[in-house]
Amino acid sequence: MSVSTVTKDQFKAFVSALVGSDQKVVGVQAKGDKFAFGELIDADDLRLDYDVTILPPKKYMLPQKETLLQFEVGGAAQTVEKGVRKVLLGVHPYDMVAINQMDELFSQGEYDTHYMNRRKNTTIVACDVVTPSENVFASSMNTATCDKGFDILLTDIGDSYVVDAPTDKGQALVAMMDGAAEATDADLDKRKAVQEKNIADLNKHELECKPSYLPKLLEKAYEHPVWEEKARLCYSCGSCNQVCPTCYCFDVQDEVEWDLKSGCRYRAWDGCLLENFATVAGDHNFRKKRADRFRHRLYRKGKYVPSKIGGQIACVGCGRCVSACTAHIANPVDVYNTILETTELS
Amino acid sequence: MVKNPYQPINAHIVDVIDESSTIKSFVVKPDEPIPFKTGQFVELTLPGEGEAPFTPSSSPNQSDQMEITIMKAGRVTSLLHDCKKGQPVGIRGPYGNGYPVDTFTGKEVYIVGGGVGLAPIRSLLLTLIDRIKDFKRVVCRFGARTPEDFIYKDTLFGQWQKIGGLEIKLTVDKSNGQWDGNVGVVTTILKSDDVDIQNAVAVVCGPPIMMKFASMDLVEKGFKSEDIYLSMEKNMSCGIGKCGHCMLGKYYVCKDGPVFTLNQIKEYPDIWD
């Protein structure tokens, strides 16, 4: 399938048409002095030049709170199926990589119908980064660009976007873009330049090893003093978990309606930094110490999850946790580099 | 269409058995049979209140109903303790790996249990008793706080004492005056046992502190860490290896466990906390 080019005006006309279609359209918009994914009402509000969104787009596949089933108290439980088709506009490559990882995690082993149904109903229009955020380190994590998962990848080359549409869903959208023409060699060269620049520049924090070394590095770091040193300052607020595109832990709870007759089972985001995350009946907490919880997050990103997804590191370098952490301790690069300084790599 | 993995099978409680002051067994009959392997667990739903993971204490050979032994320890378990016969509940599962009983064939099976930890052990024991001749011998070393705190008293003090090939020794932390057995934590009765270590496996289930010291004693006795099986109960919330609550190091207890060998998990020093 060929790659096309559309002017920004033509693209805006396309977004306007899309907003008026039967699909829900979600796009990146300004929110105060930051940016957020939200339902797009007006094509003028779409900001593909954003640096980073407050929350990653995972909330459209794994909502903060989601009903898993409804029940009558003392009666049968019913599965709730909601199939809303939607288009996500403006997913950055690092977030695309995170979604690809989640797709693998939620479909492997026991197939999670709720996540996967939402994912299948979602068309993703990704875009290469135009403005690097203050804490991005995607270059260090090899996620400054992406090569799969999206239905369309847009690259801003000045007055136009280069439009790569490798899927049928993407091609269907391109068909709606009046004025889309086959990309010229010059356009493709410009796209290449943008991507090469991002590969070099999205690196406000530099990991001093290849990410693929992390699982091995962490094999020797379980007792490293860095966990205690950093966690001394941790408020256990869970902000690092909540803003992370690869954190997907959740809790399953039941809720009864006011009539005490019907209710629902839902799941809601949870976070391994929160104090009671690993507490079981009888108040046994298997990760009572802050340092244990702090270590768990960085082991999960650098070792545990990678072992389930073919070695891919479950930190995509978006830098959101670095910005969200009020104690300035969440930066994975800081922690991994500290361990690197004192640990021999073979 | 793919099945919603969170959908429980409707069931109801057909009997409630008082085991001790804090522990009850519930006989639960699901609308359709739920086959399980001994040592696997299920999520038991109390509609409107939530669900919690339990390893059935009954034999897997009895598939139309299962027994679940529950200590009153938290919110859901307290509510379950108030339940009577006829209470509708839900069950989903089974989840996890279970005990590798087939690999125990021909060996000495050395079982150490404490408190409500006897629940999964009872299921295992019933499985072993069904084919007791397949094993060199089955040795049980169980502890409880006081004699009244033992669960499954009828079989523990009665029928099981008479089964050839099954050797049970009990201990209590505190005697009630009429107890003529050993007094002391369960590890105090392990030392004098003569076990053919090269041809034995150990199974441990109980409170974390007991599992820690029992494991240490078993290693000291000469058991290889890959021959010591531990039931690691954690906060298994989704049961299908997604939600992250039950992670123990790199493992999801709900998928990779709940039965682990000591060898698999000994590198994580905080497993007993």
Coordinates of C-alpha atoms in Angstrom, one line a residue:
Chain A
M1 CA 0.0 0.0 0.0
S2 CA 1.3 3.4 -0.9
V3 CA 2.1 6.2 1.4
S4 CA 0.3 9.5 0.7
T5 CA 0.6 13.2 1.6
V6 CA -2.2 15.6 2.6
T7 CA -1.9 19.3 3.3
K8 CA -2.8 20.3 6.8
D9 CA -5.9 22.1 5.5
Q10 CA -7.0 19.0 3.8
F11 CA -6.4 17.0 6.9
K12 CA -8.4 19.4 9.0
A13 CA -11.3 19.0 6.6
F14 CA -11.0 15.2 7.0
V15 CA -11.1 15.5 10.8
S16 CA -14.2 17.7 10.5
A17 CA -15.9 15.1 8.4
L18 CA -14.8 12.3 10.8
V19 CA -16.2 14.2 13.8
G20 CA -19.6 14.3 12.0
S21 CA -19.5 10.6 11.2
D22 CA -21.0 7.7 13.3
Q23 CA -17.6 6.9 15.0
K24 CA -16.6 8.5 18.2
V25 CA -13.5 10.6 17.6
V26 CA -11.0 11.1 20.3
G27 CA -8.1 13.5 19.9
V28 CA -5.4 15.3 21.7
Q29 CA -6.5 18.8 22.9
A30 CA -5.1 21.5 25.1
K31 CA -6.1 21.3 28.8
G32 CA -4.8 24.3 30.6
D33 CA -1.1 24.5 29.9
K34 CA -1.0 20.7 29.3
F35 CA -2.6 18.3 26.8
A36 CA -5.1 15.4 27.1
F37 CA -6.9 12.9 25.0
G38 CA -10.6 13.7 25.0
E39 CA -13.6 13.4 22.7
L40 CA -13.2 15.8 19.8
I41 CA -16.1 18.0 19.0
D42 CA -14.4 20.6 16.8
A43 CA -11.5 19.8 14.4
D44 CA -9.9 23.1 15.4
D45 CA -9.2 21.7 18.9
L46 CA -7.0 18.9 17.6
R47 CA -3.3 19.6 18.6
L48 CA -1.0 17.2 16.8
D49 CA 1.9 19.4 17.9
Y50 CA 1.5 18.5 21.5
D51 CA 4.4 17.4 23.7
V52 CA 2.9 14.7 25.9
T53 CA -0.6 14.0 27.3
I54 CA -1.3 14.0 31.0
L55 CA -2.7 10.4 30.8
P56 CA -1.7 7.9 28.1
P57 CA -4.4 6.7 25.6
K58 CA -4.6 3.3 27.4
K59 CA -7.8 4.7 29.1
Y60 CA -9.7 4.0 25.9
M61 CA -8.8 0.3 26.0
L62 CA -8.6 -0.1 29.8
P63 CA -10.9 2.6 31.3
Q64 CA -10.2 3.9 34.9
K65 CA -13.4 2.1 35.9
E66 CA -15.1 -0.5 33.8
T67 CA -18.2 -2.7 34.4
L68 CA -17.3 -6.4 33.9
L69 CA -20.8 -7.8 34.7
Q70 CA -24.2 -6.9 36.1
F71 CA -26.1 -9.1 38.5
E72 CA -29.2 -9.4 40.5
V73 CA -28.4 -10.1 44.1
G74 CA -29.1 -13.8 44.5
G75 CA -29.6 -14.2 40.8
A76 CA -27.7 -14.7 37.6
A77 CA -24.8 -12.5 36.4
Q78 CA -24.8 -11.0 32.9
T79 CA -21.9 -10.0 30.8
V80 CA -22.1 -6.4 29.7
E81 CA -20.9 -5.8 26.1
K82 CA -20.5 -2.3 24.8
G83 CA -19.0 -2.0 21.3
V84 CA -18.4 1.7 20.6
R85 CA -16.3 2.2 17.5
K86 CA -13.8 5.0 17.9
V87 CA -10.8 6.7 16.3
L88 CA -7.9 7.9 18.4
L89 CA -6.1 10.8 16.8
G90 CA -2.6 11.7 17.7
V91 CA -1.0 8.7 19.5
H92 CA 2.7 9.2 19.9
P93 CA 5.0 6.3 18.9
Y94 CA 6.0 5.6 22.5
D95 CA 2.3 5.3 23.5
M96 CA 1.8 3.1 20.4
V97 CA 4.5 0.8 21.6
A98 CA 2.9 0.6 25.0
I99 CA -0.5 -0.3 23.4
N100 CA 1.2 -3.0 21.4
Q101 CA 2.6 -4.5 24.6
M102 CA -0.8 -4.3 26.3
D103 CA -2.4 -6.0 23.3
E104 CA 0.0 -8.9 23.8
L105 CA -0.5 -9.0 27.6
F106 CA -4.3 -8.9 27.5
S107 CA -4.6 -11.5 24.7
Q108 CA -2.0 -14.0 25.9
G109 CA -3.0 -16.8 28.2
E110 CA -6.6 -16.1 29.3
Y111 CA -8.1 -13.8 26.7
D112 CA -9.4 -10.6 28.3
T113 CA -12.6 -9.9 26.3
H114 CA -13.2 -6.5 27.8
Y115 CA -9.8 -5.0 26.8
M116 CA -9.7 -6.8 23.5
N117 CA -13.2 -5.8 22.4
R118 CA -12.4 -2.2 23.0
R119 CA -9.1 -2.5 21.2
K120 CA -10.7 -4.1 18.2
N121 CA -13.3 -1.3 18.0
T122 CA -10.5 1.3 18.0
T123 CA -8.8 2.8 15.0
I124 CA -5.5 4.4 15.8
V125 CA -4.0 7.4 14.0
A126 CA -0.5 7.7 15.4
C127 CA 1.7 10.7 14.8
D128 CA 5.4 11.3 15.0
V129 CA 6.5 13.7 17.8
V130 CA 6.7 17.4 16.8
T131 CA 7.5 18.9 20.2
P132 CA 9.6 16.8 22.6
S133 CA 8.3 16.9 26.2
E134 CA 10.5 18.0 29.1
N135 CA 11.1 14.5 30.4
V136 CA 10.8 12.3 27.3
F137 CA 13.5 9.6 27.0
A138 CA 12.0 7.5 24.2
S139 CA 15.3 7.6 22.3
S140 CA 16.9 5.6 25.1
M141 CA 14.1 3.1 25.0
N142 CA 14.0 2.7 21.2
T143 CA 10.5 4.0 21.1
A144 CA 11.0 7.4 19.4
T145 CA 9.4 5.9 16.3
C146 CA 7.1 2.9 15.8
D147 CA 6.5 0.5 13.0
K148 CA 3.3 -1.3 13.9
G149 CA 0.0 -1.3 15.8
F150 CA -1.4 1.9 14.1
D151 CA -3.8 2.1 11.3
I152 CA -2.4 5.4 10.2
L153 CA 0.9 7.1 11.0
L154 CA 1.1 10.8 10.4
T155 CA 4.4 12.7 10.1
D156 CA 4.3 16.4 10.1
I157 CA 6.6 17.7 7.4
G158 CA 5.7 21.4 7.5
D159 CA 2.6 22.3 5.6
S160 CA 1.6 18.7 5.1
Y161 CA 1.4 15.3 6.7
V162 CA 2.9 12.1 5.3
V163 CA 0.2 9.5 5.8
D164 CA 1.2 5.9 6.1
A165 CA -1.8 3.6 6.3
P166 CA -0.8 -0.1 6.5
T167 CA -4.2 -1.5 7.5
D168 CA -7.7 -1.7 5.9
K169 CA -9.1 0.5 8.6
G170 CA -6.4 3.1 7.9
Q171 CA -7.0 2.9 4.1
A172 CA -10.7 3.5 4.7
L173 CA -9.8 6.7 6.5
V174 CA -7.4 7.8 3.8
A175 CA -10.2 7.3 1.3
M176 CA -12.0 10.0 3.2
M177 CA -9.1 12.5 2.8
D178 CA -9.9 14.7 -0.1
G179 CA -6.7 15.7 -1.9
A180 CA -4.5 12.9 -0.6
A181 CA -1.9 12.3 -3.2
E182 CA 0.9 9.7 -3.4
A183 CA 3.8 10.9 -1.3
T184 CA 6.8 12.1 -3.4
D185 CA 10.4 11.0 -2.7
A186 CA 11.0 14.5 -1.3
D187 CA 8.1 14.0 1.2
L188 CA 9.5 10.7 2.2
D189 CA 12.9 12.2 2.7
K190 CA 11.4 14.8 4.9
R191 CA 9.6 12.2 6.9
K192 CA 12.8 10.3 7.3
A193 CA 14.5 13.4 8.6
V194 CA 11.8 14.0 11.2
Q195 CA 12.0 10.4 12.4
E196 CA 15.8 10.4 12.5
K197 CA 15.8 13.6 14.5
N198 CA 13.3 12.1 17.0
I199 CA 15.4 9.0 17.3
A200 CA 18.3 11.3 18.4
D201 CA 16.5 14.0 20.3
L202 CA 13.7 12.5 22.4
N203 CA 16.3 11.9 25.1
K204 CA 16.0 14.3 28.0
H205 CA 17.3 11.5 30.2
E206 CA 19.9 9.1 28.8
L207 CA 19.9 5.5 29.8
E208 CA 23.5 4.4 29.9
C209 CA 22.9 0.9 28.5
K210 CA 20.8 -0.7 25.8
P211 CA 17.3 -1.3 27.2
S212 CA 17.7 -5.0 26.3
Y213 CA 20.4 -5.2 29.1
L214 CA 17.9 -4.3 31.8
P215 CA 16.6 -7.8 32.7
K216 CA 20.1 -9.0 33.1
L217 CA 21.2 -5.9 35.1
L218 CA 18.2 -6.3 37.4
E219 CA 19.2 -9.9 38.1
K220 CA 22.0 -8.5 40.3
A221 CA 20.2 -5.6 41.8
Y222 CA 17.6 -6.9 44.1
E223 CA 19.5 -5.9 47.2
H224 CA 20.9 -2.6 45.8
P225 CA 20.8 0.3 48.2
V226 CA 19.1 2.5 45.5
W227 CA 15.7 1.1 46.5
E228 CA 15.9 2.2 50.1
E229 CA 17.6 5.6 49.2
K230 CA 14.9 6.6 46.7
A231 CA 11.9 5.1 48.6
R232 CA 12.8 7.1 51.7
L233 CA 11.1 10.0 49.9
C234 CA 8.2 8.1 48.4
Y235 CA 4.7 9.2 49.4
S236 CA 3.2 6.0 48.1
C237 CA 0.8 8.2 46.1
G238 CA 0.8 5.9 43.1
S239 CA 1.0 8.8 40.6
C240 CA 3.8 7.1 38.7
N241 CA 1.4 4.1 38.2
Q242 CA -1.6 6.2 37.2
V243 CA 0.2 8.1 34.4
C244 CA 2.1 5.1 33.0
P245 CA 1.1 3.8 29.6
T246 CA 2.3 0.3 30.5
C247 CA 0.9 0.0 34.1
Y248 CA -2.2 -2.1 33.8
C249 CA -2.9 -3.4 37.3
F250 CA -6.5 -3.2 38.4
D251 CA -8.7 -4.3 41.2
V252 CA -12.0 -6.2 40.9
Q253 CA -14.8 -5.1 43.1
D254 CA -18.6 -5.5 43.5
E255 CA -21.0 -2.6 43.9
V256 CA -24.7 -2.8 44.7
E257 CA -27.3 -0.3 43.6
W258 CA -29.4 1.7 46.1
D259 CA -32.3 -0.7 45.6
L260 CA -30.0 -3.5 47.1
K261 CA -31.3 -5.7 44.3
S262 CA -29.0 -5.3 41.4
G263 CA -25.4 -4.4 41.1
C264 CA -22.3 -4.7 39.1
R265 CA -18.8 -6.1 39.2
Y266 CA -16.3 -3.6 38.0
R267 CA -12.6 -3.2 37.7
A268 CA -10.7 0.0 38.4
W269 CA -7.1 1.0 38.0
D270 CA -4.9 0.2 40.9
G271 CA -1.2 0.9 41.5
C272 CA 1.6 -1.2 43.0
L273 CA 3.0 1.8 44.8
L274 CA -0.1 2.2 46.9
E275 CA 0.4 0.9 50.4
N276 CA -2.3 -1.8 50.4
F277 CA -1.8 -3.1 46.9
A278 CA -0.5 -6.5 48.1
T279 CA -2.5 -6.8 51.3
V280 CA -4.5 -9.9 51.8
A281 CA -7.1 -11.0 54.3
G282 CA -5.9 -10.9 57.9
D283 CA -3.9 -7.7 57.1
H284 CA -0.9 -9.6 55.7
N285 CA 0.9 -7.1 53.4
F286 CA 3.4 -8.8 51.2
R287 CA 5.0 -5.5 50.2
K288 CA 4.6 -3.5 53.3
K289 CA 7.8 -1.5 52.9
R290 CA 8.0 1.5 50.5
A291 CA 11.3 0.3 49.2
D292 CA 9.7 -3.1 48.2
R293 CA 6.9 -1.4 46.3
F294 CA 9.3 1.0 44.7
R295 CA 11.5 -1.8 43.6
H296 CA 8.6 -3.8 42.3
R297 CA 7.6 -1.2 39.8
L298 CA 11.1 -0.9 38.3
Y299 CA 11.5 -4.7 38.3
R300 CA 8.1 -5.0 36.6
K301 CA 9.2 -2.6 33.9
G302 CA 12.7 -3.9 33.4
K303 CA 12.4 -7.6 34.1
Y304 CA 9.1 -9.2 34.9
V305 CA 6.9 -7.9 32.1
P306 CA 9.7 -8.3 29.5
S307 CA 9.8 -12.0 30.3
K308 CA 6.2 -12.3 29.1
I309 CA 6.5 -10.2 25.9
G310 CA 9.7 -11.5 24.3
G311 CA 12.1 -9.3 26.1
Q312 CA 10.5 -5.9 25.2
I313 CA 11.1 -3.5 28.1
A314 CA 7.9 -2.3 29.6
C315 CA 9.0 1.3 30.0
V316 CA 8.5 3.3 26.8
G317 CA 10.3 6.5 27.9
C318 CA 7.3 8.8 27.8
G319 CA 8.6 10.6 30.9
R320 CA 5.2 11.0 32.5
C321 CA 6.2 9.4 35.8
V322 CA 9.2 11.7 36.0
S323 CA 6.9 14.8 35.7
A324 CA 4.2 13.3 38.0
C325 CA 6.4 12.4 40.9
T326 CA 6.3 15.1 43.5
A327 CA 9.3 13.6 45.3
H328 CA 11.4 13.4 42.1
I329 CA 12.3 9.8 42.6
A330 CA 10.3 8.0 39.9
N331 CA 12.6 8.5 36.9
P332 CA 13.5 4.9 35.8
V333 CA 16.6 6.2 34.0
D334 CA 18.0 7.6 37.2
V335 CA 17.5 4.3 39.0
Y336 CA 18.8 2.1 36.3
N337 CA 21.8 4.3 35.7
T338 CA 22.6 4.3 39.5
I339 CA 22.5 0.5 39.4
L340 CA 24.7 0.5 36.3
E341 CA 27.4 2.6 38.0
T342 CA 27.9 -0.1 40.7
T343 CA 27.2 -3.3 38.8
E344 CA 29.4 -5.1 36.4
L345 CA 27.7 -6.0 33.1
S346 CA 29.0 -9.1 31.4
Chain B
M1 CA -17.9 -15.4 21.0
V2 CA -15.1 -15.6 23.6
K3 CA -16.4 -16.1 27.1
N4 CA -16.2 -13.2 29.6
P5 CA -13.5 -14.5 32.0
Y6 CA -15.0 -12.7 34.9
Q7 CA -18.4 -14.4 34.6
P8 CA -18.9 -16.8 37.6
I9 CA -21.0 -20.0 37.5
N10 CA -24.0 -19.7 39.7
A11 CA -23.9 -21.9 42.8
H12 CA -25.4 -22.2 46.3
I13 CA -24.3 -23.2 49.7
V14 CA -25.7 -26.6 50.6
D15 CA -24.1 -27.1 54.0
V16 CA -22.0 -25.1 56.6
I17 CA -19.7 -27.0 58.9
D18 CA -18.2 -25.3 62.0
E19 CA -14.6 -26.3 62.1
S20 CA -13.3 -24.0 64.9
S21 CA -14.1 -20.7 66.5
T22 CA -12.8 -18.8 63.4
I23 CA -13.1 -21.4 60.6
K24 CA -16.0 -22.8 58.8
S25 CA -16.3 -25.1 55.8
F26 CA -18.9 -24.4 53.2
V27 CA -20.2 -27.1 50.9
V28 CA -21.0 -25.4 47.6
K29 CA -22.9 -26.9 44.7
P30 CA -22.4 -25.2 41.4
D31 CA -25.1 -25.3 38.6
E32 CA -22.6 -27.1 36.4
P33 CA -19.7 -29.2 37.6
I34 CA -16.4 -27.4 38.0
P35 CA -13.6 -30.0 37.6
F36 CA -10.4 -29.0 39.3
K37 CA -7.0 -30.4 40.2
T38 CA -6.0 -30.6 43.9
G39 CA -4.2 -27.4 44.9
Q40 CA -5.9 -25.2 42.2
F41 CA -8.0 -22.4 43.5
V42 CA -11.4 -20.8 42.6
E43 CA -12.8 -17.3 43.1
L44 CA -15.9 -17.5 45.3
T45 CA -18.4 -14.7 44.8
L46 CA -20.8 -13.4 47.4
P47 CA -23.0 -11.4 45.1
G48 CA -22.9 -7.8 45.9
E49 CA -20.1 -8.1 48.3
G50 CA -17.2 -9.3 46.1
E51 CA -15.1 -12.3 45.6
A52 CA -12.1 -13.9 47.2
P53 CA -9.7 -16.7 46.2
F54 CA -9.9 -20.1 48.0
T55 CA -8.4 -23.5 47.3
P56 CA -11.1 -26.1 47.7
S57 CA -10.6 -28.5 50.6
S58 CA -12.5 -31.4 49.1
S59 CA -11.3 -34.1 46.8
P60 CA -11.3 -33.3 43.1
N61 CA -12.9 -36.7 42.5
Q62 CA -16.1 -35.2 43.9
S63 CA -17.0 -32.9 41.0
D64 CA -20.7 -32.0 41.6
Q65 CA -19.9 -30.1 44.7
M66 CA -16.9 -28.7 46.5
E67 CA -16.0 -27.8 50.0
I68 CA -14.3 -24.5 50.7
T69 CA -12.8 -23.9 54.2
I70 CA -12.7 -20.3 55.2
M71 CA -11.1 -18.5 58.1
K72 CA -12.8 -15.3 59.2
A73 CA -10.0 -12.9 58.4
G74 CA -11.2 -10.0 56.3
R75 CA -14.3 -8.3 54.9
V76 CA -15.5 -10.9 52.4
T77 CA -14.6 -13.8 54.7
S78 CA -16.5 -12.3 57.6
L79 CA -19.6 -11.9 55.4
L80 CA -19.2 -15.4 54.2
H81 CA -19.2 -16.6 57.8
D82 CA -22.7 -15.1 58.2
C83 CA -24.0 -17.2 55.2
K84 CA -26.5 -20.0 55.8
K85 CA -27.6 -23.0 53.8
G86 CA -29.3 -22.0 50.5
Q87 CA -27.2 -18.8 50.1
P88 CA -26.6 -18.1 46.4
V89 CA -22.9 -17.7 45.5
G90 CA -20.8 -17.8 42.4
I91 CA -17.7 -19.6 41.5
R92 CA -15.2 -19.0 38.7
G93 CA -12.1 -21.0 38.0
P94 CA -10.3 -23.2 38.7
Y95 CA -7.1 -21.3 38.3
G96 CA -3.4 -22.0 38.8
N97 CA -1.3 -25.1 38.6
G98 CA -2.2 -27.4 41.6
Y99 CA 0.0 -30.0 43.2
P100 CA 1.9 -32.3 40.8
V101 CA 0.6 -35.4 42.4
D102 CA 1.7 -37.7 39.6
T103 CA 5.3 -36.9 40.2
F104 CA 4.9 -38.0 43.9
T105 CA 4.4 -41.6 42.9
G106 CA 6.7 -44.0 44.7
K107 CA 8.0 -41.4 47.0
E108 CA 7.6 -40.4 50.6
V109 CA 5.2 -37.4 50.8
Y110 CA 6.1 -35.3 53.8
I111 CA 3.3 -32.8 54.6
V112 CA 3.7 -29.9 57.0
G113 CA 0.6 -27.8 57.7
G114 CA -0.7 -25.2 60.2
G115 CA -4.0 -23.5 61.0
V116 CA -6.3 -23.0 58.0
G117 CA -3.4 -24.1 55.8
L118 CA -4.8 -27.6 56.3
A119 CA -7.6 -26.7 53.8
P120 CA -5.6 -27.2 50.6
I121 CA -3.7 -30.0 52.3
R122 CA -7.0 -31.8 53.0
S123 CA -7.8 -31.8 49.3
L124 CA -4.3 -33.2 48.6
L125 CA -4.5 -35.7 51.3
L126 CA -7.9 -37.0 50.1
T127 CA -6.3 -37.4 46.6
L128 CA -3.4 -39.2 48.1
I129 CA -5.5 -41.5 50.3
D130 CA -7.5 -42.6 47.2
R131 CA -4.3 -44.2 45.9
I132 CA -2.3 -44.5 49.0
K133 CA -0.5 -47.6 47.8
D134 CA 1.2 -45.5 45.0
F135 CA 3.3 -43.7 47.6
K136 CA 6.1 -45.1 49.8
R137 CA 4.3 -43.4 52.7
V138 CA 2.5 -40.2 53.5
V139 CA 3.7 -38.3 56.6
C140 CA 1.6 -35.4 58.1
R141 CA 2.9 -33.0 60.6
F142 CA 0.2 -30.6 61.6
G143 CA 0.0 -27.7 64.1
A144 CA -2.7 -25.6 65.6
R145 CA -2.8 -22.9 68.3
T146 CA -4.8 -25.1 70.7
P147 CA -6.5 -28.5 70.3
E148 CA -9.8 -26.7 69.7
D149 CA -8.3 -24.9 66.7
F150 CA -7.6 -28.0 64.7
I151 CA -10.0 -28.2 61.7
Y152 CA -11.4 -31.4 60.3
K153 CA -11.3 -32.9 63.8
D154 CA -13.5 -35.9 63.0
T155 CA -11.2 -37.3 60.3
L156 CA -8.0 -35.9 61.8
F157 CA -8.5 -37.7 65.2
G158 CA -10.5 -40.6 63.7
Q159 CA -10.5 -42.1 60.3
W160 CA -7.2 -40.8 59.1
Q161 CA -5.4 -42.2 62.1
K162 CA -6.3 -45.7 60.9
I163 CA -5.2 -45.5 57.3
G164 CA -2.2 -47.7 56.5
G165 CA 0.6 -45.8 54.9
L166 CA -0.5 -42.5 56.5
E167 CA 1.3 -41.3 59.6
I168 CA -0.1 -38.2 61.3
K169 CA 1.5 -36.4 64.2
L170 CA -0.1 -33.3 65.7
T171 CA 1.2 -30.5 67.9
V172 CA -0.4 -27.4 69.5
D173 CA 1.2 -24.2 70.6
K174 CA -0.8 -24.3 73.8
S175 CA -2.3 -27.3 75.5
N176 CA -5.8 -27.1 77.0
G177 CA -5.0 -29.5 79.9
Q178 CA -6.4 -32.6 78.2
W179 CA -4.0 -32.7 75.3
D180 CA -1.6 -35.6 75.5
G181 CA 0.3 -34.8 72.3
N182 CA 3.2 -32.6 71.6
V183 CA 3.2 -29.0 72.7
G184 CA 5.2 -26.5 70.6
V185 CA 5.1 -25.0 67.1
V186 CA 5.0 -27.5 64.2
T187 CA 8.7 -27.2 63.5
T188 CA 9.5 -28.8 66.9
I189 CA 8.1 -32.2 65.6
L190 CA 10.0 -32.2 62.3
K191 CA 13.5 -32.7 63.7
S192 CA 13.2 -36.2 65.0
D193 CA 11.6 -37.6 61.8
D194 CA 13.6 -40.1 59.8
V195 CA 12.9 -39.4 56.1
D196 CA 14.4 -41.0 53.0
I197 CA 15.4 -37.6 51.7
Q198 CA 16.6 -38.8 48.3
N199 CA 13.2 -40.3 47.6
A200 CA 10.9 -37.7 49.3
V201 CA 9.0 -34.6 48.5
A202 CA 7.7 -32.1 51.1
V203 CA 4.5 -30.0 51.0
V204 CA 4.0 -27.0 53.2
C205 CA 1.0 -24.9 53.7
G206 CA 0.2 -22.5 56.6
P207 CA 0.7 -19.0 57.9
P208 CA 3.7 -17.2 56.2
I209 CA 5.8 -17.3 59.4
M210 CA 5.3 -21.1 59.8
M211 CA 6.0 -21.7 56.1
K212 CA 9.3 -19.8 56.4
F213 CA 10.6 -21.7 59.4
A214 CA 9.3 -25.1 58.2
S215 CA 11.0 -24.5 54.8
M216 CA 14.3 -23.7 56.6
D217 CA 14.0 -26.8 58.7
L218 CA 13.2 -29.0 55.7
V219 CA 16.3 -27.6 53.9
E220 CA 18.3 -28.4 57.0
K221 CA 16.9 -31.9 57.1
G222 CA 18.4 -32.3 53.6
F223 CA 15.4 -31.7 51.3
K224 CA 16.4 -30.2 48.0
S225 CA 14.7 -26.9 47.5
E226 CA 13.1 -28.2 44.2
D227 CA 11.4 -31.0 46.3
I228 CA 9.7 -28.6 48.7
Y229 CA 6.2 -27.5 47.5
L230 CA 4.7 -24.4 49.0
S231 CA 1.2 -23.0 48.6
M232 CA 1.6 -19.3 48.2
E233 CA -1.7 -17.7 48.8
K234 CA -1.8 -14.0 47.8
N235 CA -4.4 -11.4 46.9
M236 CA -5.5 -13.1 43.6
S237 CA -8.0 -10.6 42.4
C238 CA -8.5 -11.4 38.7
G239 CA -7.3 -15.0 38.7
I240 CA -6.1 -14.8 35.1
G241 CA -2.7 -13.3 35.3
K242 CA -3.6 -9.7 34.5
C243 CA -4.4 -7.5 37.5
G244 CA -0.9 -7.7 39.1
H245 CA -2.0 -8.0 42.7
C246 CA -0.6 -11.5 43.4
M247 CA 2.8 -10.9 41.8
L248 CA 5.6 -12.6 43.7
G249 CA 8.8 -11.6 42.0
K250 CA 8.3 -12.4 38.4
Y251 CA 5.5 -14.8 39.0
Y252 CA 1.8 -14.4 39.0
V253 CA 0.7 -16.6 41.9
C254 CA -2.7 -17.1 40.2
K255 CA -1.1 -18.5 37.0
D256 CA 2.3 -19.7 37.8
G257 CA 1.2 -20.9 41.3
P258 CA -0.3 -21.1 43.8
V259 CA 2.0 -24.1 44.3
F260 CA 5.7 -23.2 43.9
T261 CA 8.8 -25.1 44.8
L262 CA 11.1 -23.4 47.2
N263 CA 13.7 -23.4 44.4
Q264 CA 11.5 -21.2 42.2
I265 CA 10.9 -18.5 44.7
K266 CA 13.8 -18.6 47.2
E267 CA 15.6 -15.7 45.4
Y268 CA 12.9 -13.3 46.6
P269 CA 13.8 -12.6 50.3
D270 CA 10.5 -10.9 51.1
I271 CA 8.2 -13.7 50.2
W272 CA 7.4 -14.5 53.8
D273 CA 6.7 -10.9 54.9

